[in-house]
PDB file of C-alpha atoms in Angstrom:
ATOM      1  CA  MET P1302     110.116  88.335  84.683  1.00  0.00           C
ATOM      2  CA  GLY P1303     113.378  88.258  86.454  1.00  0.00           C
ATOM      3  CA  VAL P1304     113.960  91.360  88.841  1.00  0.00           C
ATOM      4  CA  LEU P1305     117.044  93.383  88.495  1.00  0.00           C
ATOM      5  CA  ASN P1306     117.280  96.421  91.351  1.00  0.00           C
ATOM      6  CA  THR P1307     120.072  98.957  90.747  1.00  0.00           C
ATOM      7  CA  THR P1308     119.158 100.517  93.961  1.00  0.00           C
ATOM      8  CA  PRO P1309     120.502 100.806  97.608  1.00  0.00           C
ATOM      9  CA  ASP P1310     117.240 100.418  99.362  1.00  0.00           C
ATOM     10  CA  SER P1311     115.106  97.616  97.637  1.00  0.00           C
ATOM     11  CA  PHE P1312     113.744  95.741 100.270  1.00  0.00           C
ATOM     12  CA  SER P1313     115.200  92.693  99.281  1.00  0.00           C
ATOM     13  CA  ASP P1314     118.102  93.158  97.347  1.00  0.00           C
ATOM     14  CA  GLY P1315     118.862  96.683  97.425  1.00  0.00           C
ATOM     15  CA  GLY P1316     122.614  96.870  97.228  1.00  0.00           C
ATOM     16  CA  ALA P1317     123.200  93.739  95.415  1.00  0.00           C
ATOM     17  CA  TRP P1318     123.522  95.130  91.951  1.00  0.00           C
ATOM     18  CA  LEU P1319     124.149  98.671  92.501  1.00  0.00           C
ATOM     19  CA  ASP P1320     127.452  98.201  90.746  1.00  0.00           C
ATOM     20  CA  ALA P1321     127.023  98.412  86.819  1.00  0.00           C
ATOM     21  CA  HIS P1322     128.973  95.571  85.600  1.00  0.00           C
ATOM     22  CA  ALA P1323     127.802  93.414  88.549  1.00  0.00           C
ATOM     23  CA  ALA P1324     123.996  94.092  87.316  1.00  0.00           C
ATOM     24  CA  VAL P1325     124.584  92.945  83.874  1.00  0.00           C
ATOM     25  CA  ARG P1326     126.368  89.877  84.638  1.00  0.00           C
ATOM     26  CA  HIS P1327     123.276  89.201  86.958  1.00  0.00           C
ATOM     27  CA  GLY P1328     120.965  90.341  84.142  1.00  0.00           C
ATOM     28  CA  LEU P1329     122.838  87.813  81.919  1.00  0.00           C
ATOM     29  CA  ALA P1330     121.999  84.760  84.767  1.00  0.00           C
ATOM     30  CA  LEU P1331     118.803  85.794  85.221  1.00  0.00           C
ATOM     31  CA  ALA P1332     118.168  85.021  81.659  1.00  0.00           C
ATOM     32  CA  ALA P1333     120.375  81.954  81.603  1.00  0.00           C
ATOM     33  CA  ASP P1334     117.820  80.632  84.344  1.00  0.00           C
ATOM     34  CA  GLY P1335     114.457  80.987  82.232  1.00  0.00           C
ATOM     35  CA  ALA P1336     113.843  84.767  82.620  1.00  0.00           C
ATOM     36  CA  ASP P1337     111.823  85.792  79.543  1.00  0.00           C
ATOM     37  CA  LEU P1338     112.470  89.451  80.676  1.00  0.00           C
ATOM     38  CA  VAL P1339     115.058  91.128  82.758  1.00  0.00           C
ATOM     39  CA  ASP P1340     113.422  93.918  84.716  1.00  0.00           C
ATOM     40  CA  VAL P1341     115.993  96.610  85.395  1.00  0.00           C
ATOM     41  CA  GLY P1342     114.628  99.383  87.981  1.00  0.00           C
ATOM     42  CA  GLY P1343     116.946 102.054  89.246  1.00  0.00           C
ATOM     43  CA  GLU P1344     114.301 103.668  91.938  1.00  0.00           C
ATOM     44  CA  SER P1345     112.873 101.397  95.005  1.00  0.00           C
ATOM     45  CA  THR P1346     108.993 101.394  95.351  1.00  0.00           C
ATOM     46  CA  ARG P1347     109.205  99.167  98.801  1.00  0.00           C
ATOM     47  CA  PRO P1348     106.723 100.785 101.650  1.00  0.00           C
ATOM     48  CA  GLY P1349     108.345 103.773 102.372  1.00  0.00           C
ATOM     49  CA  ALA P1350     111.178 104.600 100.097  1.00  0.00           C
ATOM     50  CA  SER P1351     111.689 107.827  98.989  1.00  0.00           C
ATOM     51  CA  ARG P1352     111.875 109.009  95.386  1.00  0.00           C
ATOM     52  CA  VAL P1353     115.051 109.581  93.454  1.00  0.00           C
ATOM     53  CA  ASP P1354     115.590 111.965  90.853  1.00  0.00           C
ATOM     54  CA  ALA P1355     115.163 111.006  87.283  1.00  0.00           C
ATOM     55  CA  GLU P1356     119.069 112.114  86.727  1.00  0.00           C
ATOM     56  CA  GLU P1357     120.192 109.761  89.243  1.00  0.00           C
ATOM     57  CA  GLU P1358     117.741 106.747  88.303  1.00  0.00           C
ATOM     58  CA  GLN P1359     118.535 106.911  84.723  1.00  0.00           C
ATOM     59  CA  ARG P1360     122.404 106.879  85.586  1.00  0.00           C
ATOM     60  CA  ARG P1361     121.705 103.884  87.545  1.00  0.00           C
ATOM     61  CA  VAL P1362     119.637 102.099  84.602  1.00  0.00           C
ATOM     62  CA  LEU P1363     121.003 103.124  81.414  1.00  0.00           C
ATOM     63  CA  PRO P1364     124.418 101.254  80.842  1.00  0.00           C
ATOM     64  CA  VAL P1365     122.393  98.462  82.102  1.00  0.00           C
ATOM     65  CA  VAL P1366     119.894  98.146  79.867  1.00  0.00           C
ATOM     66  CA  ARG P1367     121.701  99.039  76.899  1.00  0.00           C
ATOM     67  CA  ALA P1368     124.644  96.186  77.868  1.00  0.00           C
ATOM     68  CA  LEU P1369     122.039  93.367  78.363  1.00  0.00           C
ATOM     69  CA  ALA P1370     120.359  94.640  75.403  1.00  0.00           C
ATOM     70  CA  ALA P1371     122.902  94.515  73.191  1.00  0.00           C
ATOM     71  CA  GLU P1372     123.635  90.962  74.571  1.00  0.00           C
ATOM     72  CA  GLY P1373     120.193  89.969  73.352  1.00  0.00           C
ATOM     73  CA  VAL P1374     118.677  89.818  76.721  1.00  0.00           C
ATOM     74  CA  ALA P1375     114.838  91.054  76.611  1.00  0.00           C
ATOM     75  CA  VAL P1376     114.622  93.496  78.957  1.00  0.00           C
ATOM     76  CA  SER P1377     111.738  95.620  80.521  1.00  0.00           C
ATOM     77  CA  VAL P1378     112.488  98.960  82.570  1.00  0.00           C
ATOM     78  CA  ASP P1379     110.672  99.464  85.642  1.00  0.00           C
ATOM     79  CA  THR P1380     110.246 103.314  85.863  1.00  0.00           C
ATOM     80  CA  MET P1381     107.177 105.503  86.619  1.00  0.00           C
ATOM     81  CA  ARG P1382     108.867 108.566  84.935  1.00  0.00           C
ATOM     82  CA  ALA P1383     108.350 109.252  81.045  1.00  0.00           C
ATOM     83  CA  SER P1384     111.820 110.280  80.633  1.00  0.00           C
ATOM     84  CA  THR P1385     113.086 106.914  81.821  1.00  0.00           C
ATOM     85  CA  ALA P1386     110.770 105.264  80.137  1.00  0.00           C
ATOM     86  CA  ALA P1387     111.775 106.649  76.714  1.00  0.00           C
ATOM     87  CA  ALA P1388     115.648 106.641  77.382  1.00  0.00           C
ATOM     88  CA  ALA P1389     115.425 103.318  77.984  1.00  0.00           C
ATOM     89  CA  LEU P1390     113.396 102.499  74.999  1.00  0.00           C
ATOM     90  CA  ASP P1391     116.510 103.627  73.208  1.00  0.00           C
ATOM     91  CA  ALA P1392     118.734 102.195  74.767  1.00  0.00           C
ATOM     92  CA  GLY P1393     116.836  98.879  73.871  1.00  0.00           C
ATOM     93  CA  ALA P1394     114.545  98.120  76.623  1.00  0.00           C
ATOM     94  CA  ALA P1395     111.476  96.575  75.352  1.00  0.00           C
ATOM     95  CA  LEU P1396     108.894  96.645  77.727  1.00  0.00           C
ATOM     96  CA  VAL P1397     108.226  99.475  80.252  1.00  0.00           C
ATOM     97  CA  ASN P1398     107.055  98.040  83.849  1.00  0.00           C
ATOM     98  CA  ASP P1399     104.942 101.215  85.241  1.00  0.00           C
ATOM     99  CA  VAL P1400     104.069 100.423  88.886  1.00  0.00           C
ATOM    100  CA  SER P1401     102.056 103.443  88.969  1.00  0.00           C
ATOM    101  CA  GLY P1402      99.788 102.887  85.806  1.00  0.00           C
ATOM    102  CA  GLY P1403     100.707 106.482  84.107  1.00  0.00           C
ATOM    103  CA  LEU P1404      99.242 107.849  87.034  1.00  0.00           C
ATOM    104  CA  ALA P1405     102.474 109.440  88.844  1.00  0.00           C
ATOM    105  CA  ASP P1406     103.727 111.036  85.381  1.00  0.00           C
ATOM    106  CA  PRO P1407     100.958 112.334  82.795  1.00  0.00           C
ATOM    107  CA  SER P1408     103.543 112.300  80.003  1.00  0.00           C
ATOM    108  CA  MET P1409     104.096 108.392  80.591  1.00  0.00           C
ATOM    109  CA  SER P1410     100.825 107.323  77.962  1.00  0.00           C
ATOM    110  CA  GLY P1411     102.257 109.610  75.396  1.00  0.00           C
ATOM    111  CA  VAL P1412     105.302 108.444  75.250  1.00  0.00           C
ATOM    112  CA  VAL P1413     104.398 104.795  75.239  1.00  0.00           C
ATOM    113  CA  ALA P1414     101.626 105.068  72.379  1.00  0.00           C
ATOM    114  CA  GLU P1415     104.011 107.248  70.294  1.00  0.00           C
ATOM    115  CA  ARG P1416     106.576 103.971  70.930  1.00  0.00           C
ATOM    116  CA  GLU P1417     104.136 101.475  70.567  1.00  0.00           C
ATOM    117  CA  ALA P1418     105.909  99.980  73.251  1.00  0.00           C
ATOM    118  CA  PRO P1419     104.519  96.876  75.469  1.00  0.00           C
ATOM    119  CA  TYR P1420     103.297  98.287  78.465  1.00  0.00           C
ATOM    120  CA  VAL P1421     103.001  97.025  82.325  1.00  0.00           C
ATOM    121  CA  ALA P1422     100.213  99.255  84.513  1.00  0.00           C
ATOM    122  CA  MET P1423      99.988  98.537  88.007  1.00  0.00           C
ATOM    123  CA  HIS P1424      97.374  99.175  90.296  1.00  0.00           C
ATOM    124  CA  TRP P1425      98.267 102.097  92.212  1.00  0.00           C
ATOM    125  CA  ARG P1426      96.890 104.798  94.397  1.00  0.00           C
ATOM    126  CA  GLY P1427     100.466 106.348  95.930  1.00  0.00           C
ATOM    127  CA  HIS P1428     103.758 106.681  96.284  1.00  0.00           C
ATOM    128  CA  SER P1429     105.747 104.593  98.569  1.00  0.00           C
ATOM    129  CA  ASP P1430     105.880 107.447 101.289  1.00  0.00           C
ATOM    130  CA  VAL P1431     102.339 107.676 101.561  1.00  0.00           C
ATOM    131  CA  MET P1432     100.935 104.080 100.007  1.00  0.00           C
ATOM    132  CA  SER P1433      99.830 102.458 103.303  1.00  0.00           C
ATOM    133  CA  GLY P1434      97.362 105.002 104.183  1.00  0.00           C
ATOM    134  CA  LEU P1435      95.520 104.417 101.327  1.00  0.00           C
ATOM    135  CA  SER P1436      94.610 100.944 101.499  1.00  0.00           C
ATOM    136  CA  ASP P1437      90.745 100.916 102.687  1.00  0.00           C
ATOM    137  CA  TYR P1438      88.470  99.078 100.217  1.00  0.00           C
ATOM    138  CA  ASP P1439      84.772  97.975 100.322  1.00  0.00           C
ATOM    139  CA  ASP P1440      85.799  94.952  98.305  1.00  0.00           C
ATOM    140  CA  VAL P1441      89.652  94.681  97.684  1.00  0.00           C
ATOM    141  CA  VAL P1442      88.847  92.300  94.758  1.00  0.00           C
ATOM    142  CA  ALA P1443      86.114  94.432  93.145  1.00  0.00           C
ATOM    143  CA  ASP P1444      87.554  97.768  93.585  1.00  0.00           C
ATOM    144  CA  VAL P1445      91.347  96.614  92.212  1.00  0.00           C
ATOM    145  CA  ARG P1446      89.285  95.303  89.317  1.00  0.00           C
ATOM    146  CA  ASP P1447      86.820  98.711  89.146  1.00  0.00           C
ATOM    147  CA  GLU P1448      90.370 100.901  89.346  1.00  0.00           C
ATOM    148  CA  LEU P1449      92.552  98.943  86.914  1.00  0.00           C
ATOM    149  CA  ALA P1450      89.693  99.185  84.571  1.00  0.00           C
ATOM    150  CA  ALA P1451      89.494 102.822  84.452  1.00  0.00           C
ATOM    151  CA  ARG P1452      92.975 102.981  83.932  1.00  0.00           C
ATOM    152  CA  VAL P1453      92.865 100.628  80.869  1.00  0.00           C
ATOM    153  CA  GLN P1454      90.507 103.099  79.585  1.00  0.00           C
ATOM    154  CA  ALA P1455      92.366 106.003  79.737  1.00  0.00           C
ATOM    155  CA  LEU P1456      95.837 104.093  78.650  1.00  0.00           C
ATOM    156  CA  LEU P1457      93.430 103.503  75.358  1.00  0.00           C
ATOM    157  CA  ALA P1458      91.779 106.877  75.018  1.00  0.00           C
ATOM    158  CA  ALA P1459      95.378 108.094  75.257  1.00  0.00           C
ATOM    159  CA  GLY P1460      96.784 105.772  72.403  1.00  0.00           C
ATOM    160  CA  ILE P1461      98.072 102.678  74.021  1.00  0.00           C
ATOM    161  CA  ARG P1462      97.280  99.739  72.045  1.00  0.00           C
ATOM    162  CA  ALA P1463      95.237  96.865  73.458  1.00  0.00           C
ATOM    163  CA  ASP P1464      97.622  94.076  72.439  1.00  0.00           C
ATOM    164  CA  ARG P1465     100.346  96.194  73.669  1.00  0.00           C
ATOM    165  CA  LEU P1466      98.786  96.326  77.429  1.00  0.00           C
ATOM    166  CA  ALA P1467      99.167  93.816  80.085  1.00  0.00           C
ATOM    167  CA  VAL P1468      98.080  94.738  83.458  1.00  0.00           C
ATOM    168  CA  ASP P1469      99.017  93.832  87.790  1.00  0.00           C
ATOM    169  CA  PRO P1470      97.015  93.878  90.707  1.00  0.00           C
ATOM    170  CA  GLY P1471      99.855  95.494  93.016  1.00  0.00           C
ATOM    171  CA  LEU P1472     100.614  92.960  95.523  1.00  0.00           C
ATOM    172  CA  GLY P1473     101.687  94.775  98.362  1.00  0.00           C
ATOM    173  CA  PHE P1474     100.970  98.462  97.349  1.00  0.00           C
ATOM    174  CA  ALA P1475      98.723 100.496  99.243  1.00  0.00           C
ATOM    175  CA  LYS P1476      97.617  96.542 100.016  1.00  0.00           C
ATOM    176  CA  THR P1477      97.387  94.795 103.509  1.00  0.00           C
ATOM    177  CA  GLY P1478      98.611  90.944 103.202  1.00  0.00           C
ATOM    178  CA  GLU P1479      95.321  89.953 103.634  1.00  0.00           C
ATOM    179  CA  HIS P1480      94.156  92.157 100.634  1.00  0.00           C
ATOM    180  CA  GLY P1481      96.817  90.277  98.672  1.00  0.00           C
ATOM    181  CA  TRP P1482      95.853  86.654  99.739  1.00  0.00           C
ATOM    182  CA  SER P1483      92.203  87.797  98.347  1.00  0.00           C
ATOM    183  CA  LEU P1484      93.657  88.889  94.974  1.00  0.00           C
ATOM    184  CA  LEU P1485      95.818  85.526  94.389  1.00  0.00           C
ATOM    185  CA  ALA P1486      92.523  84.078  95.435  1.00  0.00           C
ATOM    186  CA  HIS P1487      90.107  85.511  92.532  1.00  0.00           C
ATOM    187  CA  LEU P1488      92.458  86.201  90.015  1.00  0.00           C
ATOM    188  CA  ASP P1489      89.907  85.086  87.708  1.00  0.00           C
ATOM    189  CA  ALA P1490      88.124  88.280  88.636  1.00  0.00           C
ATOM    190  CA  LEU P1491      90.493  90.016  86.640  1.00  0.00           C
ATOM    191  CA  ASP P1492      89.944  88.213  83.187  1.00  0.00           C
ATOM    192  CA  ALA P1493      86.885  90.898  82.666  1.00  0.00           C
ATOM    193  CA  LEU P1494      89.744  93.291  82.051  1.00  0.00           C
ATOM    194  CA  GLY P1495      90.358  91.569  79.179  1.00  0.00           C
ATOM    195  CA  ALA P1496      94.529  92.591  79.446  1.00  0.00           C
ATOM    196  CA  PRO P1497      96.784  89.788  79.960  1.00  0.00           C
ATOM    197  CA  LEU P1498      98.069  89.601  83.611  1.00  0.00           C
ATOM    198  CA  LEU P1499     101.222  90.090  85.684  1.00  0.00           C
ATOM    199  CA  VAL P1500     101.538  89.171  89.574  1.00  0.00           C
ATOM    200  CA  GLY P1501     104.532  90.358  91.507  1.00  0.00           C
ATOM    201  CA  ALA P1502     104.557  88.670  94.997  1.00  0.00           C
ATOM    202  CA  SER P1503     108.466  87.521  94.717  1.00  0.00           C
ATOM    203  CA  ARG P1504     109.624  87.573  98.823  1.00  0.00           C
ATOM    204  CA  LYS P1505     106.905  90.355  99.772  1.00  0.00           C
ATOM    205  CA  GLY P1506     105.828  90.791 103.205  1.00  0.00           C
ATOM    206  CA  MET P1507     102.488  89.057 102.694  1.00  0.00           C
ATOM    207  CA  LEU P1508     104.952  85.553 102.461  1.00  0.00           C
ATOM    208  CA  GLY P1509     107.366  86.870 105.393  1.00  0.00           C
ATOM    209  CA  ALA P1510     103.680  87.105 107.655  1.00  0.00           C
ATOM    210  CA  LEU P1511     102.744  83.851 106.550  1.00  0.00           C
ATOM    211  CA  LEU P1512     106.076  82.107 107.303  1.00  0.00           C
ATOM    212  CA  ALA P1513     106.358  84.111 110.642  1.00  0.00           C
ATOM    213  CA  ASP P1514     108.287  82.096 113.401  1.00  0.00           C
ATOM    214  CA  GLU P1515     106.588  81.174 117.127  1.00  0.00           C
ATOM    215  CA  SER P1516     107.695  84.609 117.903  1.00  0.00           C
ATOM    216  CA  GLY P1517     105.522  86.508 115.067  1.00  0.00           C
ATOM    217  CA  THR P1518     109.167  87.423 113.386  1.00  0.00           C
ATOM    218  CA  PRO P1519     108.182  87.422 109.945  1.00  0.00           C
ATOM    219  CA  ARG P1520     110.807  84.866 108.058  1.00  0.00           C
ATOM    220  CA  PRO P1521     113.099  87.444 106.223  1.00  0.00           C
ATOM    221  CA  ALA P1522     113.027  88.055 102.489  1.00  0.00           C
ATOM    222  CA  ASP P1523     115.718  85.838 101.391  1.00  0.00           C
ATOM    223  CA  ARG P1524     114.293  82.998 103.050  1.00  0.00           C
ATOM    224  CA  ARG P1525     110.944  83.471 101.283  1.00  0.00           C
ATOM    225  CA  GLU P1526     111.581  81.431  97.690  1.00  0.00           C
ATOM    226  CA  ASP P1527     109.687  77.990  98.371  1.00  0.00           C
ATOM    227  CA  ALA P1528     106.801  80.366  99.331  1.00  0.00           C
ATOM    228  CA  THR P1529     107.525  82.305  96.033  1.00  0.00           C
ATOM    229  CA  THR P1530     107.717  79.382  93.989  1.00  0.00           C
ATOM    230  CA  ALA P1531     104.401  78.135  95.280  1.00  0.00           C
ATOM    231  CA  VAL P1532     102.465  81.389  94.074  1.00  0.00           C
ATOM    232  CA  THR P1533     103.974  80.870  90.614  1.00  0.00           C
ATOM    233  CA  THR P1534     102.363  77.722  90.811  1.00  0.00           C
ATOM    234  CA  LEU P1535      99.101  78.455  91.507  1.00  0.00           C
ATOM    235  CA  ALA P1536      99.472  81.636  88.841  1.00  0.00           C
ATOM    236  CA  ALA P1537     100.498  79.481  86.234  1.00  0.00           C
ATOM    237  CA  ALA P1538      97.629  77.504  86.912  1.00  0.00           C
ATOM    238  CA  ALA P1539      95.292  80.050  86.560  1.00  0.00           C
ATOM    239  CA  GLY P1540      96.576  81.160  83.610  1.00  0.00           C
ATOM    240  CA  VAL P1541      98.600  84.563  84.399  1.00  0.00           C
ATOM    241  CA  TRP P1542     100.774  85.506  81.658  1.00  0.00           C
ATOM    242  CA  CYS P1543     103.823  86.509  83.684  1.00  0.00           C
ATOM    243  CA  VAL P1544     105.187  86.468  87.311  1.00  0.00           C
ATOM    244  CA  ARG P1545     107.745  88.918  88.398  1.00  0.00           C
ATOM    245  CA  VAL P1546     110.296  87.109  90.879  1.00  0.00           C
ATOM    246  CA  HIS P1547     113.925  87.754  92.123  1.00  0.00           C
ATOM    247  CA  GLU P1548     115.229  83.756  91.941  1.00  0.00           C
ATOM    248  CA  VAL P1549     113.903  82.629  88.248  1.00  0.00           C
ATOM    249  CA  ARG P1550     114.991  78.659  88.042  1.00  0.00           C
ATOM    250  CA  PRO P1551     112.550  77.866  90.883  1.00  0.00           C
ATOM    251  CA  SER P1552     109.836  79.685  89.256  1.00  0.00           C
ATOM    252  CA  ALA P1553     110.573  78.464  85.428  1.00  0.00           C
ATOM    253  CA  ASP P1554     110.872  75.211  86.682  1.00  0.00           C
ATOM    254  CA  ALA P1555     107.192  75.773  88.144  1.00  0.00           C
ATOM    255  CA  VAL P1556     105.785  77.254  85.212  1.00  0.00           C
ATOM    256  CA  ARG P1557     106.710  73.720  82.938  1.00  0.00           C
ATOM    257  CA  VAL P1558     105.547  71.466  85.389  1.00  0.00           C
ATOM    258  CA  VAL P1559     102.281  73.053  85.139  1.00  0.00           C
ATOM    259  CA  ALA P1560     102.515  73.311  81.391  1.00  0.00           C
ATOM    260  CA  ARG P1561     103.277  69.546  81.570  1.00  0.00           C
ATOM    261  CA  VAL P1562     100.012  68.739  83.530  1.00  0.00           C
ATOM    262  CA  LEU P1563      98.139  71.126  81.207  1.00  0.00           C
ATOM    263  CA  ALA P1564      98.921  69.158  78.050  1.00  0.00           C
ATOM    264  CA  ALA P1565      98.734  65.907  79.309  1.00  0.00           C
ATOM    265  CA  ARG P1566      95.028  66.663  80.537  1.00  0.00           C
ATOM    266  CA  GLY P1567      94.681  68.034  76.838  1.00  0.00           C
ATOM    267  CA  CYS P1568      94.012  71.708  77.445  1.00  0.00           C
ATOM    268  CA  VAL P1569      96.231  74.969  78.059  1.00  0.00           C
ATOM    269  CA  ALA P1570      96.014  77.559  80.638  1.00  0.00           C
ATOM    270  CA  PRO P1571      93.227  80.296  79.984  1.00  0.00           C
ATOM    271  CA  VAL P1572      95.833  83.483  79.226  1.00  0.00           C
ATOM    272  CA  PRO P1573      93.322  86.188  78.951  1.00  0.00           C
ATOM    273  CA  ALA P1574      94.149  88.111  75.898  1.00  0.00           C
ATOM    274  CA  GLY P1575      97.308  86.861  74.626  1.00  0.00           C
ATOM    275  CA  SER P1576     100.054  88.596  75.253  1.00  0.00           C
ATOM    276  CA  PRO P1577     101.664  92.400  74.688  1.00  0.00           C
ATOM    277  CA  ALA P1578     103.511  92.242  71.655  1.00  0.00           C
TER     278      ALA P1578
END
């Protein structure tokens, strides 16, 4: 999944793709580099970000979704709003990627169920302006697993089909860097959810802190690609369904390497429950 943020304030590439024509060109480049999905978002969810209204979010994303879909690109829409999800599906989006897992907008599950759209539900505890204060866990792996399990059950009860549902542990969302490393070390614990797993670690603060210089200054976001590719490699070996990344080609190459090694061993990665149709 290639990241395409049509926002002025995303933590890594904010402002880079505000112009719709530039965004479409970048989306086509992500697809050419090997992205199976291009994830178009119009609202930053970086820590501390303020929300934009639905009209502005849709103004940013819908022309891009429509143009990419017309070019045959499989597009996901990164949104917490049911109205934006519905409009993007009408414009040709193939999947809804909701960082709130349906908690931010009670109407989301109904829209997704009615459209029978594939849906990614992320672990979430609150909006960007408050989530840094919501990172208390007894055991982050068990707590995230259990909270995601509750969301999965609620979404299934709302009518979303099991074969349309994937989950995301939400690295960096109401979680410290140490929480993120614990989750990456125990991705197998999330297999119990019975859903394909998406991991989004690309350029995140946990990587910047790990790669900090001698003064403790985190490495800038645009210099975290090698670390992102390392996470992709580990995720692919663990059988993760999808990784969400800013630079597609290195991660796509890493996935191919892992697949070839597994094939040489006479096995395949243990992908849980297939992938959302």
